[in-house]
Amino acid sequence: MGTGYADLLRARYAVRLLAGTLIGRLPNATAALGIVLLTRAQGGDFALAGALSAAYGLANAVGQPLLGRAVDRLGQPRVMFPAAVVSAAGMAVFALAGPRPLPLAYAAMAVAGFFTPPLEGGLRALWPGVLKREDRIHAAYALDAAAQEVMFAVGPVLVTLLVAAFSESAALLWIAAVGVAGALSVVTSPPSRAWRTQPRTPDWLGPLRAPGMRALVGSFFFVGLALGSIAVASVAYADDHGGGMVSSYVLSGIGAGALVGGVVYGARHWSGVPERRLRLLMAGLAVCYLPLALVPGVPLMTGLAVLAGLFLAPSLACAFVVVDRHAPAGTVTEAFSWIVTAFGVGAAVGTAAAGPAAQYGAAAAAFGVAGAGGAVALAVLLASGRYLTLPNPASGTEKDRIAAVEPGLRSTHQA
């Protein structure tokens, strides 16, 4: 297992791109918890905290595909770094002003969410040109899906520690600054500066004109709903079980489970059709979310959280392969960004739904929202199976993308 990943990470720029993307995405990984903690600390209830977090998530969902389309047209550095700076400025306004006045808080959340740079989609667009071999690319999808979960495992703990050491506002400011540094590391790398996508057919729908892409977006909306509701539910659970670090135990447990699942999944070669495999992985994800609504004691709840995370990164990694097979040529960054958007919209709806659920039905009801989200995500994939049977014949293959990127990389290296 370790040998395959070590070989992948020895590729030039692989570690820098992966690390920079992880650090750059830290604000996004911690936003839901940070917004809830700051709002609650300044007298807001769960409903307001959920609404503000939902505003951030919805704005993020709108911004990701638009920024992804801009990246496909203009390149990564001209879009990603300015967007990261503006997003950090929006989060800084919220950190300093708090949830009152409400118009300012909502405006700050909209700016911070909308301008979050599409680093995740951008990294997956860079992998073919950096790694050049199909087996490495598929393993990289699994590795970076698992590595992203490091942020979701470490992020909540980091936020809680920063809050304990300083304040909720200081935690948000520090994380926003680190996010800008991560984005800068990515966009100043030679692969990012040299990358160009394939020519695309003019079409305002972009990758969504492919039926398979629409099926994926619909399913991962409900995965996002489940994850968004868990962020609020974990805080409600912590309130009932002593507070302190308890909410971070649940969120970090899910991240740790996803990390383990992703590393194991990416370490082996999978035969068969990835669309069929994705349905099986989604079934595991749906089943493992349901026990969270039992809300047992903290040790057992942490174990259930780890179990709930096991199928998350494998499902994402497999979905990235399916995106490669179905996305029309010239829409690579936007296509990956649509999956992020599905997560963002779903997470926003999940946080908005889990806020009242926690307010009136306690943590069990909020975790019930997560279980329902996982079940519907599976149902969407099963119902849309015929759209995922065959890849889009106009899609850009990994080989095409490597060919499109390599000339730019060679000229950069020679320079």
mmCIF file of C-alpha atoms in Angstrom, residues 69-379:
data_model
loop_
_atom_site.group_PDB
_atom_site.id
_atom_site.type_symbol
_atom_site.label_atom_id
_atom_site.label_comp_id
_atom_site.label_asym_id
_atom_site.label_seq_id
_atom_site.Cartn_x
_atom_site.Cartn_y
_atom_site.Cartn_z
ATOM 1 C CA ARG A 69 -15.566 28.013 -15.631
ATOM 2 C CA ALA A 70 -13.406 31.125 -15.293
ATOM 3 C CA VAL A 71 -10.386 28.924 -14.485
ATOM 4 C CA ASP A 72 -11.047 26.802 -17.585
ATOM 5 C CA ARG A 73 -11.022 29.969 -19.682
ATOM 6 C CA LEU A 74 -8.393 32.141 -17.991
ATOM 7 C CA GLY A 75 -6.105 29.711 -16.157
ATOM 8 C CA GLN A 76 -5.662 29.052 -12.443
ATOM 9 C CA PRO A 77 -3.464 31.916 -11.132
ATOM 10 C CA ARG A 78 -5.598 34.724 -12.594
ATOM 11 C CA VAL A 79 -8.702 33.427 -10.838
ATOM 12 C CA MET A 80 -7.789 31.430 -7.744
ATOM 13 C CA PHE A 81 -5.497 33.750 -5.804
ATOM 14 C CA PRO A 82 -7.625 36.929 -6.130
ATOM 15 C CA ALA A 83 -10.665 34.878 -5.170
ATOM 16 C CA ALA A 84 -8.865 33.524 -2.080
ATOM 17 C CA VAL A 85 -8.014 37.061 -0.914
ATOM 18 C CA VAL A 86 -11.588 38.313 -1.342
ATOM 19 C CA SER A 87 -13.002 35.241 0.423
ATOM 20 C CA ALA A 88 -10.647 35.756 3.375
ATOM 21 C CA ALA A 89 -11.690 39.411 3.566
ATOM 22 C CA GLY A 90 -15.347 38.395 3.811
ATOM 23 C CA MET A 91 -14.608 35.938 6.609
ATOM 24 C CA ALA A 92 -12.535 38.593 8.410
ATOM 25 C CA VAL A 93 -15.499 40.984 8.363
ATOM 26 C CA PHE A 94 -17.707 38.334 9.953
ATOM 27 C CA ALA A 95 -15.030 37.429 12.506
ATOM 28 C CA LEU A 96 -14.683 41.061 13.617
ATOM 29 C CA ALA A 97 -18.340 42.142 13.429
ATOM 30 C CA GLY A 98 -20.052 38.931 14.524
ATOM 31 C CA PRO A 99 -23.663 37.984 13.730
ATOM 32 C CA ARG A 100 -24.990 41.505 14.347
ATOM 33 C CA PRO A 101 -26.005 43.486 12.397
ATOM 34 C CA LEU A 102 -27.610 40.698 10.407
ATOM 35 C CA PRO A 103 -27.335 42.300 6.928
ATOM 36 C CA LEU A 104 -23.590 42.711 7.349
ATOM 37 C CA ALA A 105 -23.195 39.163 8.650
ATOM 38 C CA TYR A 106 -25.108 37.681 5.723
ATOM 39 C CA ALA A 107 -23.193 39.847 3.236
ATOM 40 C CA ALA A 108 -19.869 38.741 4.721
ATOM 41 C CA MET A 109 -20.916 35.091 4.535
ATOM 42 C CA ALA A 110 -21.998 35.529 0.901
ATOM 43 C CA VAL A 111 -18.646 37.068 -0.074
ATOM 44 C CA ALA A 112 -16.590 34.513 1.859
ATOM 45 C CA GLY A 113 -18.516 31.610 0.373
ATOM 46 C CA PHE A 114 -18.833 32.817 -3.219
ATOM 47 C CA PHE A 115 -15.150 33.642 -3.666
ATOM 48 C CA THR A 116 -13.793 30.433 -2.144
ATOM 49 C CA PRO A 117 -11.283 29.379 -4.843
ATOM 50 C CA PRO A 118 -12.024 26.062 -6.643
ATOM 51 C CA LEU A 119 -8.796 24.477 -5.431
ATOM 52 C CA GLU A 120 -10.271 20.996 -5.177
ATOM 53 C CA GLY A 121 -11.432 20.901 -8.794
ATOM 54 C CA GLY A 122 -8.243 22.630 -9.870
ATOM 55 C CA LEU A 123 -6.053 19.960 -8.272
ATOM 56 C CA ARG A 124 -7.934 17.161 -10.017
ATOM 57 C CA ALA A 125 -7.500 18.994 -13.302
ATOM 58 C CA LEU A 126 -3.726 19.145 -12.684
ATOM 59 C CA TRP A 127 -3.189 15.488 -11.740
ATOM 60 C CA PRO A 128 -3.107 14.091 -15.328
ATOM 61 C CA GLY A 129 -0.370 16.499 -16.398
ATOM 62 C CA VAL A 130 1.661 15.940 -13.228
ATOM 63 C CA LEU A 131 1.352 12.146 -12.938
ATOM 64 C CA LYS A 132 0.981 11.131 -16.626
ATOM 65 C CA ARG A 133 -0.025 7.511 -15.897
ATOM 66 C CA GLU A 134 -3.617 6.339 -15.617
ATOM 67 C CA ASP A 135 -2.986 4.077 -12.620
ATOM 68 C CA ARG A 136 -1.315 6.955 -10.765
ATOM 69 C CA ILE A 137 -4.164 9.333 -11.625
ATOM 70 C CA HIS A 138 -6.834 7.030 -10.224
ATOM 71 C CA ALA A 139 -4.776 6.451 -7.076
ATOM 72 C CA ALA A 140 -4.299 10.225 -6.771
ATOM 73 C CA TYR A 141 -8.057 10.782 -6.827
ATOM 74 C CA ALA A 142 -8.343 8.423 -3.873
ATOM 75 C CA LEU A 143 -5.339 9.919 -2.081
ATOM 76 C CA ASP A 144 -6.445 13.511 -2.398
ATOM 77 C CA ALA A 145 -10.025 12.592 -1.414
ATOM 78 C CA ALA A 146 -8.588 10.896 1.678
ATOM 79 C CA ALA A 147 -6.100 13.687 2.325
ATOM 80 C CA GLN A 148 -8.886 16.264 2.160
ATOM 81 C CA GLU A 149 -10.375 14.408 5.114
ATOM 82 C CA VAL A 150 -7.250 15.214 7.114
ATOM 83 C CA MET A 151 -8.510 18.782 7.032
ATOM 84 C CA PHE A 152 -11.958 17.685 8.131
ATOM 85 C CA ALA A 153 -10.392 15.620 10.913
ATOM 86 C CA VAL A 154 -7.786 18.151 12.044
ATOM 87 C CA GLY A 155 -9.777 21.284 11.229
ATOM 88 C CA PRO A 156 -12.472 20.997 13.930
ATOM 89 C CA VAL A 157 -9.844 20.206 16.575
ATOM 90 C CA LEU A 158 -7.751 23.145 15.406
ATOM 91 C CA VAL A 159 -10.727 25.502 15.574
ATOM 92 C CA THR A 160 -11.602 24.312 19.067
ATOM 93 C CA LEU A 161 -8.010 24.734 20.265
ATOM 94 C CA LEU A 162 -7.745 28.224 18.777
ATOM 95 C CA VAL A 163 -11.031 29.205 20.388
ATOM 96 C CA ALA A 164 -9.816 27.881 23.743
ATOM 97 C CA ALA A 165 -6.468 29.673 23.441
ATOM 98 C CA PHE A 166 -7.739 32.964 21.975
ATOM 99 C CA SER A 167 -11.328 33.479 20.808
ATOM 100 C CA GLU A 168 -13.835 32.490 18.142
ATOM 101 C CA SER A 169 -12.961 35.600 16.131
ATOM 102 C CA ALA A 170 -9.222 34.945 16.290
ATOM 103 C CA ALA A 171 -9.741 31.365 15.141
ATOM 104 C CA LEU A 172 -11.628 32.474 12.024
ATOM 105 C CA LEU A 173 -9.045 35.169 11.217
ATOM 106 C CA TRP A 174 -6.099 32.814 11.578
ATOM 107 C CA ILE A 175 -7.676 30.118 9.410
ATOM 108 C CA ALA A 176 -8.625 32.640 6.705
ATOM 109 C CA ALA A 177 -5.011 33.839 6.503
ATOM 110 C CA VAL A 178 -3.675 30.289 6.269
ATOM 111 C CA GLY A 179 -6.135 29.577 3.449
ATOM 112 C CA VAL A 180 -4.724 32.437 1.388
ATOM 113 C CA ALA A 181 -1.201 31.087 1.905
ATOM 114 C CA GLY A 182 -2.262 27.648 0.658
ATOM 115 C CA ALA A 183 -3.849 29.078 -2.482
ATOM 116 C CA LEU A 184 -0.709 31.116 -3.168
ATOM 117 C CA SER A 185 1.435 27.983 -2.936
ATOM 118 C CA VAL A 186 -0.707 26.237 -5.549
ATOM 119 C CA VAL A 187 -1.037 29.027 -8.114
ATOM 120 C CA THR A 188 2.671 29.887 -8.097
ATOM 121 C CA SER A 189 3.654 26.304 -8.951
ATOM 122 C CA PRO A 190 4.767 25.608 -12.570
ATOM 123 C CA PRO A 191 1.979 23.062 -13.271
ATOM 124 C CA SER A 192 -0.687 25.549 -12.199
ATOM 125 C CA ARG A 193 0.833 28.414 -14.181
ATOM 126 C CA ALA A 194 1.245 26.267 -17.315
ATOM 127 C CA TRP A 195 -2.075 24.407 -17.229
ATOM 128 C CA ARG A 196 -4.571 24.912 -20.053
ATOM 129 C CA THR A 197 -7.768 22.997 -20.655
ATOM 130 C CA GLN A 198 -9.022 21.558 -23.942
ATOM 131 C CA PRO A 199 -11.160 23.643 -26.292
ATOM 132 C CA ARG A 200 -14.822 23.430 -25.316
ATOM 133 C CA THR A 201 -18.058 23.553 -27.247
ATOM 134 C CA PRO A 202 -19.873 26.827 -26.501
ATOM 135 C CA ASP A 203 -22.761 25.833 -24.234
ATOM 136 C CA TRP A 204 -24.039 27.657 -21.179
ATOM 137 C CA LEU A 205 -24.822 24.321 -19.475
ATOM 138 C CA GLY A 206 -21.160 23.272 -19.677
ATOM 139 C CA PRO A 207 -20.628 19.832 -18.115
ATOM 140 C CA LEU A 208 -24.275 19.626 -17.058
ATOM 141 C CA ARG A 209 -25.329 18.914 -20.620
ATOM 142 C CA ALA A 210 -24.133 15.330 -19.956
ATOM 143 C CA PRO A 211 -26.934 13.277 -18.288
ATOM 144 C CA GLY A 212 -24.403 11.341 -16.216
ATOM 145 C CA MET A 213 -23.072 14.571 -14.727
ATOM 146 C CA ARG A 214 -26.583 15.633 -13.750
ATOM 147 C CA ALA A 215 -27.120 12.311 -12.002
ATOM 148 C CA LEU A 216 -23.881 12.720 -10.033
ATOM 149 C CA VAL A 217 -24.714 16.283 -9.034
ATOM 150 C CA GLY A 218 -28.159 15.203 -7.838
ATOM 151 C CA SER A 219 -26.783 12.373 -5.721
ATOM 152 C CA PHE A 220 -23.943 14.320 -4.149
ATOM 153 C CA PHE A 221 -26.317 17.129 -3.235
ATOM 154 C CA PHE A 222 -27.798 14.744 -0.671
ATOM 155 C CA VAL A 223 -24.364 13.595 0.514
ATOM 156 C CA GLY A 224 -23.630 17.266 1.175
ATOM 157 C CA LEU A 225 -26.944 17.594 2.982
ATOM 158 C CA ALA A 226 -25.941 14.773 5.305
ATOM 159 C CA LEU A 227 -22.520 16.268 6.035
ATOM 160 C CA GLY A 228 -23.898 19.776 6.549
ATOM 161 C CA SER A 229 -26.430 18.560 9.070
ATOM 162 C CA ILE A 230 -23.737 16.676 11.000
ATOM 163 C CA ALA A 231 -21.797 19.907 11.642
ATOM 164 C CA VAL A 232 -24.784 21.418 13.472
ATOM 165 C CA ALA A 233 -25.867 18.116 15.039
ATOM 166 C CA SER A 234 -22.414 17.596 16.574
ATOM 167 C CA VAL A 235 -22.597 20.938 18.398
ATOM 168 C CA ALA A 236 -26.076 20.083 19.689
ATOM 169 C CA TYR A 237 -24.758 16.686 20.787
ATOM 170 C CA ALA A 238 -21.856 18.363 22.585
ATOM 171 C CA ASP A 239 -24.263 20.650 24.465
ATOM 172 C CA ASP A 240 -25.985 17.531 25.805
ATOM 173 C CA HIS A 241 -22.733 15.745 26.679
ATOM 174 C CA GLY A 242 -20.556 18.242 28.503
ATOM 175 C CA GLY A 243 -19.537 20.653 25.724
ATOM 176 C CA GLY A 244 -15.833 21.366 25.282
ATOM 177 C CA MET A 245 -14.123 19.235 22.653
ATOM 178 C CA VAL A 246 -17.032 16.822 22.194
ATOM 179 C CA SER A 247 -18.266 18.309 18.906
ATOM 180 C CA SER A 248 -14.765 18.040 17.449
ATOM 181 C CA TYR A 249 -14.608 14.362 18.453
ATOM 182 C CA VAL A 250 -17.620 13.599 16.269
ATOM 183 C CA LEU A 251 -16.481 15.673 13.282
ATOM 184 C CA SER A 252 -12.905 14.454 13.531
ATOM 185 C CA GLY A 253 -14.138 10.866 13.825
ATOM 186 C CA ILE A 254 -15.916 11.203 10.496
ATOM 187 C CA GLY A 255 -12.799 12.722 8.958
ATOM 188 C CA ALA A 256 -10.574 9.981 10.368
ATOM 189 C CA GLY A 257 -12.901 7.282 9.035
ATOM 190 C CA ALA A 258 -12.894 8.893 5.608
ATOM 191 C CA LEU A 259 -9.095 9.088 5.666
ATOM 192 C CA VAL A 260 -8.761 5.376 6.457
ATOM 193 C CA GLY A 261 -11.391 4.415 3.894
ATOM 194 C CA GLY A 262 -9.816 6.533 1.172
ATOM 195 C CA VAL A 263 -6.275 5.271 1.763
ATOM 196 C CA VAL A 264 -7.386 1.629 1.709
ATOM 197 C CA TYR A 265 -9.570 2.175 -1.356
ATOM 198 C CA GLY A 266 -6.845 3.892 -3.365
ATOM 199 C CA ALA A 267 -4.195 1.311 -2.509
ATOM 200 C CA ARG A 268 -5.662 -1.397 -4.736
ATOM 201 C CA HIS A 269 -6.572 -1.660 -8.387
ATOM 202 C CA TRP A 270 -10.316 -1.992 -8.979
ATOM 203 C CA SER A 271 -11.714 -3.879 -11.937
ATOM 204 C CA GLY A 272 -15.178 -3.464 -13.350
ATOM 205 C CA VAL A 273 -17.297 -0.452 -14.185
ATOM 206 C CA PRO A 274 -16.787 2.509 -11.813
ATOM 207 C CA GLU A 275 -20.444 3.552 -12.091
ATOM 208 C CA ARG A 276 -21.537 0.229 -10.583
ATOM 209 C CA ARG A 277 -18.862 0.452 -7.906
ATOM 210 C CA LEU A 278 -20.053 3.949 -6.988
ATOM 211 C CA ARG A 279 -23.545 2.629 -6.257
ATOM 212 C CA LEU A 280 -22.119 -0.022 -3.922
ATOM 213 C CA LEU A 281 -19.984 2.531 -2.096
ATOM 214 C CA MET A 282 -22.937 4.871 -1.746
ATOM 215 C CA ALA A 283 -24.969 2.034 -0.224
ATOM 216 C CA GLY A 284 -22.290 1.597 2.424
ATOM 217 C CA LEU A 285 -22.264 5.333 3.103
ATOM 218 C CA ALA A 286 -26.060 5.449 3.490
ATOM 219 C CA VAL A 287 -26.178 2.485 5.882
ATOM 220 C CA CYS A 288 -23.369 3.833 8.083
ATOM 221 C CA TYR A 289 -24.997 7.257 8.578
ATOM 222 C CA LEU A 290 -28.152 5.827 10.127
ATOM 223 C CA PRO A 291 -26.740 4.747 13.566
ATOM 224 C CA LEU A 292 -25.650 8.331 14.367
ATOM 225 C CA ALA A 293 -29.271 9.116 15.297
ATOM 226 C CA LEU A 294 -28.921 6.745 18.280
ATOM 227 C CA VAL A 295 -26.718 9.419 20.001
ATOM 228 C CA PRO A 296 -25.042 7.084 22.540
ATOM 229 C CA GLY A 297 -22.298 8.131 24.973
ATOM 230 C CA VAL A 298 -19.244 9.975 23.717
ATOM 231 C CA PRO A 299 -16.840 7.001 23.212
ATOM 232 C CA LEU A 300 -19.383 4.943 21.292
ATOM 233 C CA MET A 301 -20.588 8.004 19.367
ATOM 234 C CA THR A 302 -17.026 8.714 18.281
ATOM 235 C CA GLY A 303 -16.747 5.126 17.038
ATOM 236 C CA LEU A 304 -19.997 5.484 15.094
ATOM 237 C CA ALA A 305 -18.633 8.691 13.576
ATOM 238 C CA VAL A 306 -15.523 6.855 12.359
ATOM 239 C CA LEU A 307 -17.780 4.186 10.836
ATOM 240 C CA ALA A 308 -19.916 6.869 9.186
ATOM 241 C CA GLY A 309 -16.838 8.313 7.500
ATOM 242 C CA LEU A 310 -15.433 5.089 6.050
ATOM 243 C CA PHE A 311 -17.256 5.239 2.722
ATOM 244 C CA LEU A 312 -17.056 9.002 2.189
ATOM 245 C CA ALA A 313 -13.609 9.330 0.563
ATOM 246 C CA PRO A 314 -13.992 6.123 -1.513
ATOM 247 C CA SER A 315 -17.318 7.411 -2.823
ATOM 248 C CA LEU A 316 -15.723 10.727 -3.743
ATOM 249 C CA ALA A 317 -12.703 9.081 -5.387
ATOM 250 C CA CYS A 318 -14.917 6.818 -7.459
ATOM 251 C CA ALA A 319 -17.132 9.768 -8.374
ATOM 252 C CA PHE A 320 -14.085 11.644 -9.714
ATOM 253 C CA VAL A 321 -13.347 8.736 -12.053
ATOM 254 C CA VAL A 322 -16.974 8.779 -13.204
ATOM 255 C CA VAL A 323 -16.749 12.548 -13.775
ATOM 256 C CA ASP A 324 -13.721 11.937 -16.021
ATOM 257 C CA ARG A 325 -15.815 9.506 -18.067
ATOM 258 C CA HIS A 326 -18.863 11.732 -18.453
ATOM 259 C CA ALA A 327 -17.768 15.390 -18.465
ATOM 260 C CA PRO A 328 -17.654 17.029 -21.928
ATOM 261 C CA ALA A 329 -14.227 18.053 -23.201
ATOM 262 C CA GLY A 330 -12.948 21.435 -22.094
ATOM 263 C CA THR A 331 -15.000 21.531 -18.885
ATOM 264 C CA VAL A 332 -12.686 19.665 -16.507
ATOM 265 C CA THR A 333 -12.374 22.225 -13.697
ATOM 266 C CA GLU A 334 -16.013 23.232 -13.946
ATOM 267 C CA ALA A 335 -17.128 19.585 -13.930
ATOM 268 C CA PHE A 336 -15.252 18.827 -10.717
ATOM 269 C CA SER A 337 -16.485 22.119 -9.285
ATOM 270 C CA TRP A 338 -20.081 21.052 -9.894
ATOM 271 C CA ILE A 339 -19.539 18.120 -7.536
ATOM 272 C CA VAL A 340 -18.226 20.602 -4.970
ATOM 273 C CA THR A 341 -21.264 22.760 -5.684
ATOM 274 C CA ALA A 342 -23.596 19.838 -5.099
ATOM 275 C CA PHE A 343 -21.905 19.375 -1.736
ATOM 276 C CA GLY A 344 -22.155 23.091 -0.972
ATOM 277 C CA VAL A 345 -25.846 23.439 -1.758
ATOM 278 C CA GLY A 346 -26.616 20.200 0.032
ATOM 279 C CA ALA A 347 -24.569 21.199 3.063
ATOM 280 C CA ALA A 348 -26.320 24.572 3.176
ATOM 281 C CA VAL A 349 -29.725 22.894 3.104
ATOM 282 C CA GLY A 350 -28.508 20.373 5.671
ATOM 283 C CA THR A 351 -27.305 23.022 8.098
ATOM 284 C CA ALA A 352 -30.507 25.006 7.625
ATOM 285 C CA ALA A 353 -32.601 21.894 8.295
ATOM 286 C CA ALA A 354 -30.479 20.635 11.183
ATOM 287 C CA GLY A 355 -30.665 23.967 13.043
ATOM 288 C CA PRO A 356 -34.429 23.786 13.731
ATOM 289 C CA ALA A 357 -34.172 20.001 14.136
ATOM 290 C CA ALA A 358 -31.596 20.482 16.914
ATOM 291 C CA GLN A 359 -33.613 23.336 18.411
ATOM 292 C CA TYR A 360 -36.864 21.383 18.673
ATOM 293 C CA GLY A 361 -35.878 17.726 18.467
ATOM 294 C CA ALA A 362 -32.369 17.692 20.015
ATOM 295 C CA ALA A 363 -29.287 16.060 18.527
ATOM 296 C CA ALA A 364 -31.038 12.827 17.554
ATOM 297 C CA ALA A 365 -33.354 14.669 15.169
ATOM 298 C CA ALA A 366 -30.442 16.587 13.642
ATOM 299 C CA PHE A 367 -28.495 13.359 13.055
ATOM 300 C CA GLY A 368 -31.697 11.924 11.576
ATOM 301 C CA VAL A 369 -31.410 14.551 8.843
ATOM 302 C CA ALA A 370 -27.983 13.089 8.009
ATOM 303 C CA GLY A 371 -29.359 9.557 7.795
ATOM 304 C CA ALA A 372 -32.141 10.680 5.484
ATOM 305 C CA GLY A 373 -29.644 12.499 3.264
ATOM 306 C CA GLY A 374 -27.508 9.388 2.799
ATOM 307 C CA ALA A 375 -30.542 7.273 1.947
ATOM 308 C CA VAL A 376 -31.800 9.705 -0.689
ATOM 309 C CA ALA A 377 -28.299 10.021 -2.215
ATOM 310 C CA LEU A 378 -28.309 6.273 -2.815
ATOM 311 C CA ALA A 379 -31.858 6.381 -4.182
#
